[in-house]
Amino acid sequence: MPEHYIKISKLVKRFGDLVAVNDVDLAIEKGEIFGLLGPNGAGKTTIINMLLTLLTPTSGKIFINGMDISKNQEKAKQMMGLMTQETVVEADLTARQNLDLFAHLYHIPESQISNRVKEALDEAELQKFADVKAGTFSGGMQRRLGLVRAMIQEPPILVLDEPTTGLDVQNRNTMWGRLRNLNKEGTTILLTTQYLEEADELCDRLAIIDHGKIIALGTPSEIKRIAGSGKVLEIIVKPDDVSHVVSFLKSKFNLIANAKGDRITAALDKSIGTEFTKISAALDREHVEVLSIGAHLPTLDDVFMKLTGTGLRDTSGEMQGGRANIRWRR
Amino acid sequence: MSLLKDSITLYNREMMIFRANIRSNFMRTAIFPIVLLVFFSFLGASISNIPVAIVNYANNMQSVQFINSLTSQSLMEIYAVTNSNQALQLLSNGQVDFVIEILPDFPAAPGTSSVQVYYNNVQLSVTSAILPAIQSDAAKFSGTSSVLMEPFAQLSSVNGNAASVATPVTGANGNYEDFLFSGVIGMILVFSALFGAGLSIMTDRQAGNIKSFLITPINKSAILLGRVGSSAVQAIFSIFIVIAIGLLLGNTIAMGIVGVFWIVVLGVLLAISMTSISLIIASRLKNLQAFQIFGQATALPLWFISGGLFPVTSFPQILQIISVFDPLTYAINGFRYVVLEGIYPLGSLITDITVLAVFAAVTTFISVKVFKSTID
């Protein structure tokens, strides 16, 4: 018996000179919600594409339930449903036609198709709109349709590539509810996200990935503790004062501060009440012009800052550009 | 087996999308034939100063009146020539397009013929304008409507007693509208297949639809084959639209309903080739604008050298040679027999269909290979 349900072993993917996925090892258990967290271009989608057998790994292997997926591609595909950020219902087809098409593509026996489609329409609460073109649906309805379409062959694994990016709060919450229900019914879920909040809310475990490498792995609370157990102090000063403030915080308060542009962050360990006031007053005495000062709960950005020394949002733009070029050439 | 099933599934998907957008698809197919047939066919109507050589063996008053009457029309430019050999030499040199021989017995007795016309049948529109003019003038001055007309290419021994008017080789209704009509059928097929299939697969790829197919356990080639199949069926739809518009505008198909059958056979083969070429280009390009440029650069030359607008025989030598390698030439050649002449000689039929079928098979094979090697 294999010990892990999905086992990714020494996975490497290169596009020319760019190493998109660099020696990744992951183990995902049955019935778990596992999150892959990282900025755009970190390699999340590349890992998922290799899992879905859309890309061939440069080296390394992926096993599902002990089965090498490169040797059993069709079987592996039957076991996984995918919903992506831009999912992608057929806008010109009705909800029913959408589901019918994928039921056929997954080779569901003809006699079961109409039943399965009806079930899926019920699950998505789209019975009333079954014969309406999907292109006229709202964003939330399209996601619902996309989700049941991804699950049309009732796979044991659901892969979600940024499932809630671009959704409003209400739709995002209902989507989370649906995913939790699917998980309760026994579906193993692997999702990628840029939002710590989402990972925190949903995932049993998560891995943070950057430049194709896993840099942290654990439960959400374990991950957040990397950024500090307390809140994060954030000070914005004039650019000229930045280095002065960083050394000041180090010498007076023994705080290890990271600076990015005019923004300085530092993890606060103790209860913030007293320390926050003290820092604020001390900076005032130093005649530093503080443009903004505050404290917030650790975010992915803070975890990132801590782990890599760079902000999440700053890296995402250029990485995306670079990756896009690689894709063209391929 | 599963490849066939998957292809049918994806063919059904294409057809559902096609039906969902039936109105815009209809408009897209209809707009070109309407514009071309209504507008461009007038180009064929402005014919004037066509060089005509006249040999007058009769040399009497009626024959001079006949010549004067022809000269007074702006349609023709008349050259008087002393003998028949000289006139035919001019004709074969291409210096004149018509030779009118007024025979010694002009004006002839009723029931006999005393005017002999030789012409080259390269420019159909010209032939169809000039011949009736000569015929009506000859009738006016000779008292008989009998004019012997010989297409120069098929010059045979002249039977002085022939009473009937020779049928022009161009068929039942040899005018430029019908000539263009057959060309437009080919053009619509090329343009709609070449742009339709490639653009739809590129937008599908950009939207992520191709990826959503690739994660299902289907054969990758089915995505392509389903599209080729739907293109072939949509080509039939286009053919019927163009034919309907053509018939409404007064064009005719000399071969009738059998002709429509051959148009469909040739058209489907042509559409398959063009779809495959389109998919080859689309598999290699990621940018819609680049595809537009490549598509234009492929479609326009294919159409121009195919003889869709002008007869291939009127091309410079070099283009005539190139046109042999243009699959559209064979389709248009077939359309032209069917539309203009009403007979489709077996030899031409076999050549046209074989060339198109081989071309369709080869391009489809290449497109499957190319598509398989591109990773999405």
mmCIF file with all atom_site columns, N, CA and C in Angstrom, chain A residues 224-231 267-270 297-298:
data_model
loop_
_atom_site.group_PDB
_atom_site.id
_atom_site.type_symbol
_atom_site.label_atom_id
_atom_site.label_alt_id
_atom_site.label_comp_id
_atom_site.label_asym_id
_atom_site.label_entity_id
_atom_site.label_seq_id
_atom_site.pdbx_PDB_ins_code
_atom_site.Cartn_x
_atom_site.Cartn_y
_atom_site.Cartn_z
_atom_site.occupancy
_atom_site.B_iso_or_equiv
_atom_site.pdbx_formal_charge
_atom_site.auth_seq_id
_atom_site.auth_comp_id
_atom_site.auth_asym_id
_atom_site.auth_atom_id
_atom_site.pdbx_PDB_model_num
ATOM 1  N N  . LYS A 1 224 ? 1.955  30.841 9.403  1.00 0.00 ? 224 LYS A N  1
ATOM 2  C CA . LYS A 1 224 ? 1.831  32.240 9.807  1.00 0.00 ? 224 LYS A CA 1
ATOM 3  C C  . LYS A 1 224 ? 2.807  32.589 10.920 1.00 0.00 ? 224 LYS A C  1
ATOM 4  N N  . ARG A 1 225 ? 3.128  31.575 11.705 1.00 0.00 ? 225 ARG A N  1
ATOM 5  C CA . ARG A 1 225 ? 4.053  31.827 12.808 1.00 0.00 ? 225 ARG A CA 1
ATOM 6  C C  . ARG A 1 225 ? 5.448  32.225 12.288 1.00 0.00 ? 225 ARG A C  1
ATOM 7  N N  . ILE A 1 226 ? 5.735  31.873 11.053 1.00 0.00 ? 226 ILE A N  1
ATOM 8  C CA . ILE A 1 226 ? 7.033  32.254 10.478 1.00 0.00 ? 226 ILE A CA 1
ATOM 9  C C  . ILE A 1 226 ? 7.187  33.770 10.494 1.00 0.00 ? 226 ILE A C  1
ATOM 10 N N  . ALA A 1 227 ? 6.067  34.456 10.257 1.00 0.00 ? 227 ALA A N  1
ATOM 11 C CA . ALA A 1 227 ? 6.128  35.911 10.208 1.00 0.00 ? 227 ALA A CA 1
ATOM 12 C C  . ALA A 1 227 ? 6.097  36.532 11.601 1.00 0.00 ? 227 ALA A C  1
ATOM 13 N N  . GLY A 1 228 ? 5.972  35.717 12.616 1.00 0.00 ? 228 GLY A N  1
ATOM 14 C CA . GLY A 1 228 ? 5.915  36.236 13.980 1.00 0.00 ? 228 GLY A CA 1
ATOM 15 C C  . GLY A 1 228 ? 4.612  35.818 14.625 1.00 0.00 ? 228 GLY A C  1
ATOM 16 N N  . SER A 1 229 ? 4.674  35.663 15.931 1.00 0.00 ? 229 SER A N  1
ATOM 17 C CA . SER A 1 229 ? 3.460  35.190 16.606 1.00 0.00 ? 229 SER A CA 1
ATOM 18 C C  . SER A 1 229 ? 2.516  36.343 16.879 1.00 0.00 ? 229 SER A C  1
ATOM 19 N N  . GLY A 1 230 ? 3.078  37.542 16.966 1.00 0.00 ? 230 GLY A N  1
ATOM 20 C CA . GLY A 1 230 ? 2.225  38.699 17.205 1.00 0.00 ? 230 GLY A CA 1
ATOM 21 C C  . GLY A 1 230 ? 1.850  39.382 15.921 1.00 0.00 ? 230 GLY A C  1
ATOM 22 N N  . LYS A 1 231 ? 1.619  40.688 15.994 1.00 0.00 ? 231 LYS A N  1
ATOM 23 C CA . LYS A 1 231 ? 1.267  41.445 14.813 1.00 0.00 ? 231 LYS A CA 1
ATOM 24 C C  . LYS A 1 231 ? 2.519  41.947 14.100 1.00 0.00 ? 231 LYS A C  1
ATOM 25 N N  . ALA A 1 267 ? 8.345  42.260 12.801 1.00 0.00 ? 267 ALA A N  1
ATOM 26 C CA . ALA A 1 267 ? 7.408  41.445 13.578 1.00 0.00 ? 267 ALA A CA 1
ATOM 27 C C  . ALA A 1 267 ? 7.467  41.852 15.039 1.00 0.00 ? 267 ALA A C  1
ATOM 28 N N  . LEU A 1 268 ? 6.295  42.009 15.621 1.00 0.00 ? 268 LEU A N  1
ATOM 29 C CA . LEU A 1 268 ? 6.223  42.340 17.049 1.00 0.00 ? 268 LEU A CA 1
ATOM 30 C C  . LEU A 1 268 ? 5.885  41.065 17.805 1.00 0.00 ? 268 LEU A C  1
ATOM 31 N N  . ASP A 1 269 ? 6.700  40.745 18.787 1.00 0.00 ? 269 ASP A N  1
ATOM 32 C CA . ASP A 1 269 ? 6.455  39.489 19.485 1.00 0.00 ? 269 ASP A CA 1
ATOM 33 C C  . ASP A 1 269 ? 5.508  39.669 20.662 1.00 0.00 ? 269 ASP A C  1
ATOM 34 N N  . LYS A 1 270 ? 5.729  40.766 21.373 1.00 0.00 ? 270 LYS A N  1
ATOM 35 C CA . LYS A 1 270 ? 4.952  40.928 22.611 1.00 0.00 ? 270 LYS A CA 1
ATOM 36 C C  . LYS A 1 270 ? 3.589  41.545 22.302 1.00 0.00 ? 270 LYS A C  1
ATOM 37 N N  . LEU A 1 297 ? -2.232 41.948 11.327 1.00 0.00 ? 297 LEU A N  1
ATOM 38 C CA . LEU A 1 297 ? -1.961 40.522 11.480 1.00 0.00 ? 297 LEU A CA 1
ATOM 39 C C  . LEU A 1 297 ? -1.045 40.073 10.349 1.00 0.00 ? 297 LEU A C  1
ATOM 40 N N  . PRO A 1 298 ? -0.247 39.052 10.574 1.00 0.00 ? 298 PRO A N  1
ATOM 41 C CA . PRO A 1 298 ? 0.663  38.608 9.516  1.00 0.00 ? 298 PRO A CA 1
ATOM 42 C C  . PRO A 1 298 ? -0.102 38.232 8.253  1.00 0.00 ? 298 PRO A C  1
#
